[in-house]
Short mmCIF file of C-alpha atoms in Angstrom, two decimals:
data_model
loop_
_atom_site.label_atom_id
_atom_site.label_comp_id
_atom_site.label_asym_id
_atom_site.label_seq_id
_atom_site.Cartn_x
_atom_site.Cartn_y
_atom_site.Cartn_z
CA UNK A 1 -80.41 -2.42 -47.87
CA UNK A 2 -78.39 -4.43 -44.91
CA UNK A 3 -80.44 -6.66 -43.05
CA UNK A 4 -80.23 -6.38 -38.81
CA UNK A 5 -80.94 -10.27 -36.91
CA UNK A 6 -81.57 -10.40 -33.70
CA UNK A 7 -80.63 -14.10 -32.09
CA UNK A 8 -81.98 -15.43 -29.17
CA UNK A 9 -81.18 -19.63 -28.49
CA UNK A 10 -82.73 -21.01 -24.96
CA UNK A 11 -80.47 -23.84 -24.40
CA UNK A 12 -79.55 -24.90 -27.78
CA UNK A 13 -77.99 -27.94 -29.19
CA UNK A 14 -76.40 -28.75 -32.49
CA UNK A 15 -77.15 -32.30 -34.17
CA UNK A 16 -77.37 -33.24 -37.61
CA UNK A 17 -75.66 -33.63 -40.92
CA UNK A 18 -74.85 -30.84 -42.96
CA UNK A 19 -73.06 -30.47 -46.48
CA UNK A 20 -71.06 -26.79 -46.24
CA UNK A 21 -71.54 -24.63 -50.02
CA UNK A 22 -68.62 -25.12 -52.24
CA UNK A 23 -65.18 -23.78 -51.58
CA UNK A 24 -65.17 -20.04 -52.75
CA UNK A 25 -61.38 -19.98 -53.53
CA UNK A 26 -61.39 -22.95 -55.70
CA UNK A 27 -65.04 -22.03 -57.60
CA UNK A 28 -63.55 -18.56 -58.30
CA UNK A 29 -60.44 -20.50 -60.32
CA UNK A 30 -62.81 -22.43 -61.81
CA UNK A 31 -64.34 -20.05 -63.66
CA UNK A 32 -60.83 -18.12 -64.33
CA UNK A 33 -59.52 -21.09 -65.94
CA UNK A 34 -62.36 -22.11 -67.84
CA UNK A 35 -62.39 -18.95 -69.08
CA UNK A 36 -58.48 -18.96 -70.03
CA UNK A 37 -58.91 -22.60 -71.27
CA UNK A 38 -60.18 -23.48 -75.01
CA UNK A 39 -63.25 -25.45 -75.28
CA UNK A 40 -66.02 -26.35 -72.48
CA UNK A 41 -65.49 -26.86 -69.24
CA UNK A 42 -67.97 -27.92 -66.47
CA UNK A 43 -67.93 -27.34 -62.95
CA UNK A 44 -70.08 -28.79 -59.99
CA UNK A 45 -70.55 -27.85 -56.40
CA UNK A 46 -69.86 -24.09 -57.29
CA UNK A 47 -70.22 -21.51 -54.83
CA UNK A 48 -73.08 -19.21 -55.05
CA UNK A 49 -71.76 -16.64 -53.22
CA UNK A 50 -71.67 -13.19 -54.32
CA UNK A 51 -67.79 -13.15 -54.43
CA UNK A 52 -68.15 -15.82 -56.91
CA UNK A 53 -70.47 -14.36 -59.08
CA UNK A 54 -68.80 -11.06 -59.44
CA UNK A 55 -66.28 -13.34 -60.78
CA UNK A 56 -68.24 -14.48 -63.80
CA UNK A 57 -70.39 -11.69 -64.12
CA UNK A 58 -66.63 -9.71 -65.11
CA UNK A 59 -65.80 -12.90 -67.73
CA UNK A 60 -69.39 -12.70 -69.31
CA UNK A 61 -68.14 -8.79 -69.89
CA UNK A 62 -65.86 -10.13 -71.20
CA UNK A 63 -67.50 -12.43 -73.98
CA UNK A 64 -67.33 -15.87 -72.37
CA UNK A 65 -70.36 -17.81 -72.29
CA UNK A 66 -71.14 -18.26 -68.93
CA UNK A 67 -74.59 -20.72 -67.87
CA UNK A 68 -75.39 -21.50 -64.50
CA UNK A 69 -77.83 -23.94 -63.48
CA UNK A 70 -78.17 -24.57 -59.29
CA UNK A 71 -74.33 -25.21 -58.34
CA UNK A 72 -73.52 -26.33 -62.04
CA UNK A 73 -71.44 -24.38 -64.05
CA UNK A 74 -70.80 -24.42 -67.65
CA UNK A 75 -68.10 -22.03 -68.99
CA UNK A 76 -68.25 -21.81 -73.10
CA UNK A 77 -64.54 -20.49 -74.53
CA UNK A 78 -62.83 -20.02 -77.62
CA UNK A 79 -59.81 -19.35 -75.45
CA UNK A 80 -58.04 -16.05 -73.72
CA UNK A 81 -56.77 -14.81 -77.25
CA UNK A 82 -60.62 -14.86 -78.50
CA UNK A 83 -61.91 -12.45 -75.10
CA UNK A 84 -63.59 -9.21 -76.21
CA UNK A 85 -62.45 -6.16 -74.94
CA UNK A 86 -65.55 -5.36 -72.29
CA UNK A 87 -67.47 -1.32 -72.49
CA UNK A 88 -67.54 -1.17 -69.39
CA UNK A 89 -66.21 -1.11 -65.98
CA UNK A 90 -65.63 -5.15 -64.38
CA UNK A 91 -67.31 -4.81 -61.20
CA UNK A 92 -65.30 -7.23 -58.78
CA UNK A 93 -68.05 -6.46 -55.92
CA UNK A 94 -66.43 -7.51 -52.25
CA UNK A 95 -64.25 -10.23 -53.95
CA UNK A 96 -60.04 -9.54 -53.25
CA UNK A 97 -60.00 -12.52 -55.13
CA UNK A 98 -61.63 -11.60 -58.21
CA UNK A 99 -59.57 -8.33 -58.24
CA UNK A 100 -56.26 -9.06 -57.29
CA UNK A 101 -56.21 -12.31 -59.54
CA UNK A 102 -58.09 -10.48 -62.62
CA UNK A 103 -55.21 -7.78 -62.47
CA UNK A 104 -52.58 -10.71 -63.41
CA UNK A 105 -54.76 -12.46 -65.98
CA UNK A 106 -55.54 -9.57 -67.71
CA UNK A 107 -52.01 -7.96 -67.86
CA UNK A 108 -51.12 -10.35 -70.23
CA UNK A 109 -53.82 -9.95 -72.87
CA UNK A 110 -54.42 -7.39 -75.09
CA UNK A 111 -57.36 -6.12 -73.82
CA UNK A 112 -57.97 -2.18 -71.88
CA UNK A 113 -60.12 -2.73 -69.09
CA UNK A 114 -60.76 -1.47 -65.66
CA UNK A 115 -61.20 -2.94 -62.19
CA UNK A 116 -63.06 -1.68 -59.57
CA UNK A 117 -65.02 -2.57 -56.67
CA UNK A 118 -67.21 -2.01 -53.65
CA UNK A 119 -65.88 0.54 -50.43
CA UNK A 120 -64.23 -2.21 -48.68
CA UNK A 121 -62.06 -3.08 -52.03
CA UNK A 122 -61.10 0.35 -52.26
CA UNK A 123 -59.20 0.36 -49.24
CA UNK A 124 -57.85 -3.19 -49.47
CA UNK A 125 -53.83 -2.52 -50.93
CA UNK A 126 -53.15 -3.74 -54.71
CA UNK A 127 -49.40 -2.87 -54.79
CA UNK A 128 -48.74 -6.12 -53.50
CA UNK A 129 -49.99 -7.66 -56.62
CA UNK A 130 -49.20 -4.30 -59.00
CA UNK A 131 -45.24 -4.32 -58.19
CA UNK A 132 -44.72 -7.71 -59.23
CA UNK A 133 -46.96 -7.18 -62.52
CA UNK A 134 -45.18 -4.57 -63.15
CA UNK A 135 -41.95 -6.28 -62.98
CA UNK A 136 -42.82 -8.43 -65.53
CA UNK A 137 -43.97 -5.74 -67.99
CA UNK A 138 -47.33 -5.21 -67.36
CA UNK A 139 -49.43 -1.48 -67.66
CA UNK A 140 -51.43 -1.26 -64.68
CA UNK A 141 -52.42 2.44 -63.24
CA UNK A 142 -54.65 3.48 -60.12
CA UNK A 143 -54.99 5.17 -57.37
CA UNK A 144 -51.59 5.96 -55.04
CA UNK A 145 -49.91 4.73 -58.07
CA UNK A 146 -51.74 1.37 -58.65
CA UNK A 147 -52.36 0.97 -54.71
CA UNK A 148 -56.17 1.27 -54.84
CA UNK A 149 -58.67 0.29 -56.96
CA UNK A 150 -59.96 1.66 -59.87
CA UNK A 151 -57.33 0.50 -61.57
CA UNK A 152 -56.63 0.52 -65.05
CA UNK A 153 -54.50 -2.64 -67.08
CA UNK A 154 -53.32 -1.92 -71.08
CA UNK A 155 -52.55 -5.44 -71.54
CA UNK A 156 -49.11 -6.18 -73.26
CA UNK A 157 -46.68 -9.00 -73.72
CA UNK A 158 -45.11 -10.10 -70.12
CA UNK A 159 -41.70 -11.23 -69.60
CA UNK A 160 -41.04 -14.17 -66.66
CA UNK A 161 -40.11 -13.21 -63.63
CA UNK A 162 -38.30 -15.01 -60.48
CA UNK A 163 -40.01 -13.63 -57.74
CA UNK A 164 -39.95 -13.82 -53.51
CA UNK A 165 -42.81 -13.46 -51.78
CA UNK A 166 -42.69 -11.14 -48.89
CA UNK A 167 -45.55 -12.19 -47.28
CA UNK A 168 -47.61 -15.53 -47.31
CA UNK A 169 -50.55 -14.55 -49.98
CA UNK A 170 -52.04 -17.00 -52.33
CA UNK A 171 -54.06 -14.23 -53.73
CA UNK A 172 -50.34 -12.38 -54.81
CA UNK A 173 -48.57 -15.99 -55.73
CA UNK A 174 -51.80 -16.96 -57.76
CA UNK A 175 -52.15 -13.19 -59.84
CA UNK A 176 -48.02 -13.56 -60.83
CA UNK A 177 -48.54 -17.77 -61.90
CA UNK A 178 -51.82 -16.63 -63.97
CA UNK A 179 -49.57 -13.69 -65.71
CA UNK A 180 -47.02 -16.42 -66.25
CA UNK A 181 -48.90 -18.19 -68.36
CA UNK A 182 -49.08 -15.59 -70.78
CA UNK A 183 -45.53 -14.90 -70.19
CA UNK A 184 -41.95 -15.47 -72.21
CA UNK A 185 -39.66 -17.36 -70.04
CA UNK A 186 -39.69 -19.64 -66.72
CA UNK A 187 -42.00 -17.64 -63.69
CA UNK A 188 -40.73 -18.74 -60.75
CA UNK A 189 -42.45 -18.30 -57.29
CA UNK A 190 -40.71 -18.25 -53.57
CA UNK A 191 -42.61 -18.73 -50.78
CA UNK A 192 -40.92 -18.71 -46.87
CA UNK A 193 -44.21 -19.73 -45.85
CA UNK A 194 -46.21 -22.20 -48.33
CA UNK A 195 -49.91 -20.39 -49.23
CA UNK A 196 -52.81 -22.12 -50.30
CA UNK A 197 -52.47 -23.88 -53.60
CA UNK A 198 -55.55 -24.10 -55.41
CA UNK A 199 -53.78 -22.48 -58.13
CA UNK A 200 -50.77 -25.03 -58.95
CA UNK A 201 -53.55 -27.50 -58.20
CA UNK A 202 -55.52 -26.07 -61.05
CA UNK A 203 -52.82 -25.17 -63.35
CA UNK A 204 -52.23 -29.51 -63.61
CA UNK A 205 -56.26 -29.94 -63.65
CA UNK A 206 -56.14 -28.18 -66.91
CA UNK A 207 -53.18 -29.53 -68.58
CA UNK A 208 -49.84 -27.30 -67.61
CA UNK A 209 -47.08 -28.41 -66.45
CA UNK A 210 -45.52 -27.24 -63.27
CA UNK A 211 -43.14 -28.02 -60.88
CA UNK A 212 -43.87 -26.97 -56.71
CA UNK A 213 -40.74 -28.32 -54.47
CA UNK A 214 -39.83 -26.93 -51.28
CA UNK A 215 -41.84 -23.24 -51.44
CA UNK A 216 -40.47 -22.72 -55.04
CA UNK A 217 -42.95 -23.06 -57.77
CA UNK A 218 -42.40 -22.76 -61.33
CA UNK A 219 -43.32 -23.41 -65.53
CA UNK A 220 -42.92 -22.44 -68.70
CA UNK A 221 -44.90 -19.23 -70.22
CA UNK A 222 -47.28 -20.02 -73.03
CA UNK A 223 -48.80 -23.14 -72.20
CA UNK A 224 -52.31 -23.37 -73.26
CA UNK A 225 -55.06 -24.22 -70.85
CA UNK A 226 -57.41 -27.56 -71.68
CA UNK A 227 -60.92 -27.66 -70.90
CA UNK A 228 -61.85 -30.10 -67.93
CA UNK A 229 -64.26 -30.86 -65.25
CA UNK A 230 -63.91 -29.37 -62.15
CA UNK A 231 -65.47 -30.57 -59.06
CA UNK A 232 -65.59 -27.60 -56.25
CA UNK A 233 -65.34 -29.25 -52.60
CA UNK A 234 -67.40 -27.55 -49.66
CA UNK A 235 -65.46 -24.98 -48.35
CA UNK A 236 -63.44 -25.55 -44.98
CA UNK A 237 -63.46 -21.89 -44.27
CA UNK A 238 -67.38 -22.17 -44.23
CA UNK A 239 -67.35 -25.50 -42.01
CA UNK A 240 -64.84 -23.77 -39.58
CA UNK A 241 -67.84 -21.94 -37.94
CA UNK A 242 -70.24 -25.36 -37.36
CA UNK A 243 -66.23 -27.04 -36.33
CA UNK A 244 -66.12 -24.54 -33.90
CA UNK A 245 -69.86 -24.60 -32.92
CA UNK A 246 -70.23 -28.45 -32.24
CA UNK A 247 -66.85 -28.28 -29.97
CA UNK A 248 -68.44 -25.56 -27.74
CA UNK A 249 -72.48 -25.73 -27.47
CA UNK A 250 -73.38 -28.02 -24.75
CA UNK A 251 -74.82 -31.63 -25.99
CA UNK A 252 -73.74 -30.99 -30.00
CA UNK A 253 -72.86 -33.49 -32.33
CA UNK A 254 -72.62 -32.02 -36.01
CA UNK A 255 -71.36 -34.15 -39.53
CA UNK A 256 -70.46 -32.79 -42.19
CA UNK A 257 -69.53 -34.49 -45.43
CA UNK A 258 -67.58 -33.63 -48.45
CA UNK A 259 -65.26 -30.86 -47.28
CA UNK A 260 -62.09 -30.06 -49.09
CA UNK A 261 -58.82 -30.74 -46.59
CA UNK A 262 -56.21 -29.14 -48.88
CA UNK A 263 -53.38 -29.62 -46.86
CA UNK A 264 -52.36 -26.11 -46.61
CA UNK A 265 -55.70 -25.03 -46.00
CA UNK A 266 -56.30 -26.97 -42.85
CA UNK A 267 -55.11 -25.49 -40.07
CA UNK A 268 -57.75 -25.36 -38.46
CA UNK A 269 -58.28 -28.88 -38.05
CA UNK A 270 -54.43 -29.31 -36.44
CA UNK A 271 -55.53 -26.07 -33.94
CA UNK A 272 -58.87 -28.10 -32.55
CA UNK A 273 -56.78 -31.31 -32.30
CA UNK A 274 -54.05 -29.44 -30.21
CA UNK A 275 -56.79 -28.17 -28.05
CA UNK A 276 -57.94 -31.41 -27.62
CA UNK A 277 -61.47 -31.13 -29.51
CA UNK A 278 -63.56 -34.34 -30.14
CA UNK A 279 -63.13 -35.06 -33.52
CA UNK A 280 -63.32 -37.64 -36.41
CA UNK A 281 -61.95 -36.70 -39.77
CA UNK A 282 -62.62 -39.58 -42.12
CA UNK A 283 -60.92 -38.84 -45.58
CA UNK A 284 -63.37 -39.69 -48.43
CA UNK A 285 -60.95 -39.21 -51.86
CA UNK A 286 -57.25 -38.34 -51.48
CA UNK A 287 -56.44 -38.94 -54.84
CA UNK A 288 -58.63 -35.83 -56.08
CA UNK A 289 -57.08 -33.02 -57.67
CA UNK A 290 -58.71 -31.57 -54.03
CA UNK A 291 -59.26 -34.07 -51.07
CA UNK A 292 -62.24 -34.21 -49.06
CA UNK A 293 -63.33 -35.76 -45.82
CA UNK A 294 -66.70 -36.45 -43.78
CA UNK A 295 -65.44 -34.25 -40.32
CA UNK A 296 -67.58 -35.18 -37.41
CA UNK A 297 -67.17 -32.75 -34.20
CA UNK A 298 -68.72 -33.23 -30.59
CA UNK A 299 -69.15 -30.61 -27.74
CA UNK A 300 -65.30 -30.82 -26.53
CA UNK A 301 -62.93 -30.26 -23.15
CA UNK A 302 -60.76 -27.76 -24.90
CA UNK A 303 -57.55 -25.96 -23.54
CA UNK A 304 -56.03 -23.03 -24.50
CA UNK A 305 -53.12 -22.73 -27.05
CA UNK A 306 -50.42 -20.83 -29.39
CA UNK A 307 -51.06 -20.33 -33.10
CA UNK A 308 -48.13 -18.92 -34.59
CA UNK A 309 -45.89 -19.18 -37.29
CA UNK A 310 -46.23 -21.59 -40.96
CA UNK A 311 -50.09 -22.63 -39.46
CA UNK A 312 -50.79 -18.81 -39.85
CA UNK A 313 -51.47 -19.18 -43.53
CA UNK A 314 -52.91 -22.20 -43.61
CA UNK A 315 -55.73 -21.10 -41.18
CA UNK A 316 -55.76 -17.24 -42.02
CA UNK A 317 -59.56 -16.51 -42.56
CA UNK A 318 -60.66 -18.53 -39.68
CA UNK A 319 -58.58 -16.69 -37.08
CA UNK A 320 -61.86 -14.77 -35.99
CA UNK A 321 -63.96 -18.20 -35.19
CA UNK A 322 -60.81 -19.70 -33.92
CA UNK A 323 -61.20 -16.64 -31.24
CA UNK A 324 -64.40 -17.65 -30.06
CA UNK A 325 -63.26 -21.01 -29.22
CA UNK A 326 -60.50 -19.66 -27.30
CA UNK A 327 -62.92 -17.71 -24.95
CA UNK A 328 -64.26 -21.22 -23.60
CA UNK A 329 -61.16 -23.01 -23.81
CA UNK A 330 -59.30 -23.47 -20.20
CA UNK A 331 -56.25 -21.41 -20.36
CA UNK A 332 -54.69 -18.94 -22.59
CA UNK A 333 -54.46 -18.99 -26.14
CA UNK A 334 -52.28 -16.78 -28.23
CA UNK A 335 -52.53 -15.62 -32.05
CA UNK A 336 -49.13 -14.87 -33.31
CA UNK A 337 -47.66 -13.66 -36.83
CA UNK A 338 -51.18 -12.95 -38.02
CA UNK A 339 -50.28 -9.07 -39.20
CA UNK A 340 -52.48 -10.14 -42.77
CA UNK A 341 -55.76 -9.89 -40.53
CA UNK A 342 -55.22 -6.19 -40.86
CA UNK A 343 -55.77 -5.99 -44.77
CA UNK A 344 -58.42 -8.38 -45.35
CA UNK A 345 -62.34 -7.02 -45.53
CA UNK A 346 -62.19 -5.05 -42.09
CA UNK A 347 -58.62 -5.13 -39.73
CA UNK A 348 -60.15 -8.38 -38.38
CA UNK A 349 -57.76 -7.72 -35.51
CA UNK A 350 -59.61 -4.62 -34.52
CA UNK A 351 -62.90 -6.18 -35.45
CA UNK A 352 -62.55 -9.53 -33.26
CA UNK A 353 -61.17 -8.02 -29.97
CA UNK A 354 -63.75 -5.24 -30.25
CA UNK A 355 -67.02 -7.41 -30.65
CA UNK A 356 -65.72 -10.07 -28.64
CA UNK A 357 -64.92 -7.39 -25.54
CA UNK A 358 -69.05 -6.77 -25.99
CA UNK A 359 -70.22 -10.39 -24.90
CA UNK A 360 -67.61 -9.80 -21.77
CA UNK A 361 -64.92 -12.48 -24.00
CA UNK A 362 -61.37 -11.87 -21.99
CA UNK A 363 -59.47 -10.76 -25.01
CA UNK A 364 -56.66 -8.21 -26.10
CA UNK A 365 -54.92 -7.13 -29.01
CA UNK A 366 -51.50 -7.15 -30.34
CA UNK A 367 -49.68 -6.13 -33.79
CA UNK A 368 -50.27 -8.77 -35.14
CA UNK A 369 -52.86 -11.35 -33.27
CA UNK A 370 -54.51 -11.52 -30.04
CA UNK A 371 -54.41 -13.07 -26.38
CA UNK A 372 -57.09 -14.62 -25.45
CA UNK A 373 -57.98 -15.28 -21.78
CA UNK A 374 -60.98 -18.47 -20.66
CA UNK A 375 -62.88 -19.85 -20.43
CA UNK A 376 -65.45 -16.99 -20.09
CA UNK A 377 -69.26 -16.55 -20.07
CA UNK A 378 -70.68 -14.60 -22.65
CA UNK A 379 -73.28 -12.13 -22.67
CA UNK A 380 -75.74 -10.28 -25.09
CA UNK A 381 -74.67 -6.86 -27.07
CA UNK A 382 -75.09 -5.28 -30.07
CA UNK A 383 -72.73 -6.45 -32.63
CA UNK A 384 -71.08 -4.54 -35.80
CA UNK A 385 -70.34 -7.42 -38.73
CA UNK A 386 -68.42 -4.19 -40.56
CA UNK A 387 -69.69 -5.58 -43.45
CA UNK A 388 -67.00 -8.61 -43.00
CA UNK A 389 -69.02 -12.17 -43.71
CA UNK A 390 -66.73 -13.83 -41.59
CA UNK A 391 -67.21 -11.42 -38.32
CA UNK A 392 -70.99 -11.45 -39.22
CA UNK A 393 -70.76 -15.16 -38.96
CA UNK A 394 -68.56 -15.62 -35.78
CA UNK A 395 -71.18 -13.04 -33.93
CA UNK A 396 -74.14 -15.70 -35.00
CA UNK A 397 -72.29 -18.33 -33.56
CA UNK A 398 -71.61 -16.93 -30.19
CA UNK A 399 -75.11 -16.17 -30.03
CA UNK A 400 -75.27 -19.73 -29.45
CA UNK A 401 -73.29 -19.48 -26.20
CA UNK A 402 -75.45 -16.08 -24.99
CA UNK A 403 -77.17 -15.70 -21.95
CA UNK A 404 -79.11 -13.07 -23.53
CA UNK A 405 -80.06 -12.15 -27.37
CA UNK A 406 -77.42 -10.85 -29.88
CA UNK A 407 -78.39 -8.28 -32.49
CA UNK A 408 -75.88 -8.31 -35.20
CA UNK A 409 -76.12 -5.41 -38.04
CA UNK A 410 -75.60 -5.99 -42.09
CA UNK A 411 -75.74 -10.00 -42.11
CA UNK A 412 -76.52 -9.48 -45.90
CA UNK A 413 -72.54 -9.99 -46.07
CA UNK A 414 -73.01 -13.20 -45.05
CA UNK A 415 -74.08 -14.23 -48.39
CA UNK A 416 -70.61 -13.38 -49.58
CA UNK A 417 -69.32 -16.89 -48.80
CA UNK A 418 -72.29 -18.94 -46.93
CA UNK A 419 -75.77 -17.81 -48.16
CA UNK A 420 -77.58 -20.49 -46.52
CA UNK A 421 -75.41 -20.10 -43.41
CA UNK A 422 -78.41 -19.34 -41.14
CA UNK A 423 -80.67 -22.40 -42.59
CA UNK A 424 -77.96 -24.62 -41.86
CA UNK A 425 -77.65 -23.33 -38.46
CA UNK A 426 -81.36 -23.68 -38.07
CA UNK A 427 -81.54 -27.46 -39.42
CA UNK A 428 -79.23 -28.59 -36.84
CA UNK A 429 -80.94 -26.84 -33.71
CA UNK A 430 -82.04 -28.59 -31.12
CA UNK A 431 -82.94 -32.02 -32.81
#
């Protein structure tokens, strides 16, 4: 049953040190490629999000040994070729992720299964990722021919493929790489915009050889994966919400340590710099198959800005925080080339302008961002998350900024990504 909050903060501040969970985009891959991979491999700082464990809960259908002990993760495999052929459904939950990068892993075994997931994954489009499949051989059916989950996969052998990306998606560049590996041939990957790249990353943590230079990535089919140890940073997207938090409560001053700065993942970081946030990013390990930093952020003078263009991808998911900055900076800021928001867990477009207008934020949309007028005063409402952890979390924060209480409905999603989200926002109050 979804859970209602009600917030009300009477002159808050925000001081403390927090560590953000692990990064839910790299502790999904870890399991995938433990999985893939022959032997044992270990992962700590795993997400325990509920994204991440639809993820192994569809590999333990599968017949991988799965054990998971706090935010260590031991994955047990005799290799992809070894998998049993699951009885029932794999439940992917609210996780694009698991679902979009299952239907490329799995096209390339010989396994039948069937993907589905919860009502916001059944509108989410899976052409994007079924097309290219199916260029390279592989059986998938569903809904709208293969646009909507359920969808079915009759593994078979794949072919390579060299393939342009029409849009920036890591989710659609990572399902073709993890088809390629089951491949014949070179896969080759073109990207106008460079994506996240966890997945390249990865692909060299576990022994493969691949080559990324200038938005074309590439390897050879048939390499087999090597168990490892991964170690899952804390997730930037998560930290983007206390970033954005300790720039714009009154008197704040917020640490946090260990969180993964993957170059095209932080975005964010550039945006509060160019809008003149005070800010300390001290880099703890950048020879880590991830790099991390310690990011200290103060209550800031910010000013208004344009996002737009190659940042777009690198910042994608925080777009609706980045928002509610913009209402208090001075100025106008503008969200450009940001059509994706439409297809993620709500139209985050739709979803930001509308519960933003309900705290009195100066904001309008476009086809594909938002203008955003400040710095404005905001007010109390009642709040629709839409299901969407990342709107549920950007109402919380602006509760911060209220004059009056915020009710906010189903913050259950929260625990999608952050499920301590709301103790770590209550360990840093007023101290």
């Amino acid at each position: 049953m979804s859970s209602t909050k009600i917030l009300d903060f009477t002159n808050p501040t925000l001081n403390g040190t927090i560590i953000v969970p692990g990064d839910k985009s790299i502790s999904h891959r870890s399991i995938m490629f433990g999985a893939i991979a022959k032997g044992e491999t270990t992962v700590s700082g795993f997400l325990l999000g509920e994204d991440c464990l639809s993820t192994i809960d569809c590999f333990r259908k599968l017949g991988v040994d799965i054990k998971v002990e706090g935010t260590n993760v031991t994955i047990q495999s005799d290799g992809i070729d070894h998998w049993q052929e699951p009885k029932e459904v794999l439940y992917t939950g609210n996780s694009g992720t698991t679902t979009r990068l299952m239907l490329g892993i799995l096209s390339g075994t010989t396994l039948h299964t069937v993907l589905t997931g919860d009502a916001s994954i059944a509108k989410r489009p899976m052409r994007r990722v079924a097309d290219p499949l199916r260029l390279m051989g592989a059986k998938i059916a569903g809904r709208e021919n293969g646009q909507f989950t359920p969808l079915a996969i009759q593994g078979t052998q794949l072919k390579a493929i060299d393939y342009t990306m029409p849009v920036a998606s890591a989710q659609v560049k990572s399902a073709i790489l993890l088809a390629g590996l089951r491949a014949e041939g070179t896969t080759i990957v073109r990207e106008k915009e460079v994506s996240r790249d966890h997945t390249e990353r990865m692909l060299r943590q576990f022994g493969a050889q691949v080559t990324v230079e200038n938005g074309v990535v590439s390897f050879e089919g048939g390499q087999q994966l090597q168990a490892t140890h991964v170690n899952v940073p804390g997730d930037i997207s998560s930290a983007a919400f206390f970033l954005v938090a300790g720039a714009i409560v009154p008197n704040s001053n917020i640490v946090m340590k260990n969180v993964g700065i993957n170059p095209t993942r932080a975005g964010i970081i550039e945006v509060l710099e160019y809008m003149g946030a005070t800010m300390k990013v001290e880099v703890e390990d950048e020879t880590a198959a991830e790099p991390t930093a310690t990011i200290t952020i103060q209550t800031s003078n910010l000013t208004g800005t344009i996002i737009e263009g190659d940042i777009i991808p690198r910042l994608i998911d925080e777009i609706p925080i980045l928002a509610l900055l913009a209402t208090q900076a001075e100025g106008t800021t503008i969200i450009r080339d940001a059509q994706e928001l439409k297809v993620k867990e709500t139209d985050r477009i739709t979803a930001v302008v509308n519960e933003l207008k309900k705290l009195g934020a100066n904001i309008e949309a476009t086809d594909d961002g938002m203008v955003i007028h400040g710095p404005t005063k905001l007010h109390g409402a009642k709040l629709q998350s839409y299901g969407d952890h990342r709107i549920g979390m950007m109402g919380a924060i602006a509760a911060l900024l209220s004059s009056s209480p915020i009710e906010i409905d189903d913050t259950d999603c929260i625990a999608v990504s952050y499920p301590t989200f709301f103790e770590h926002v209550n360990s840093l109050l007023n101290k």
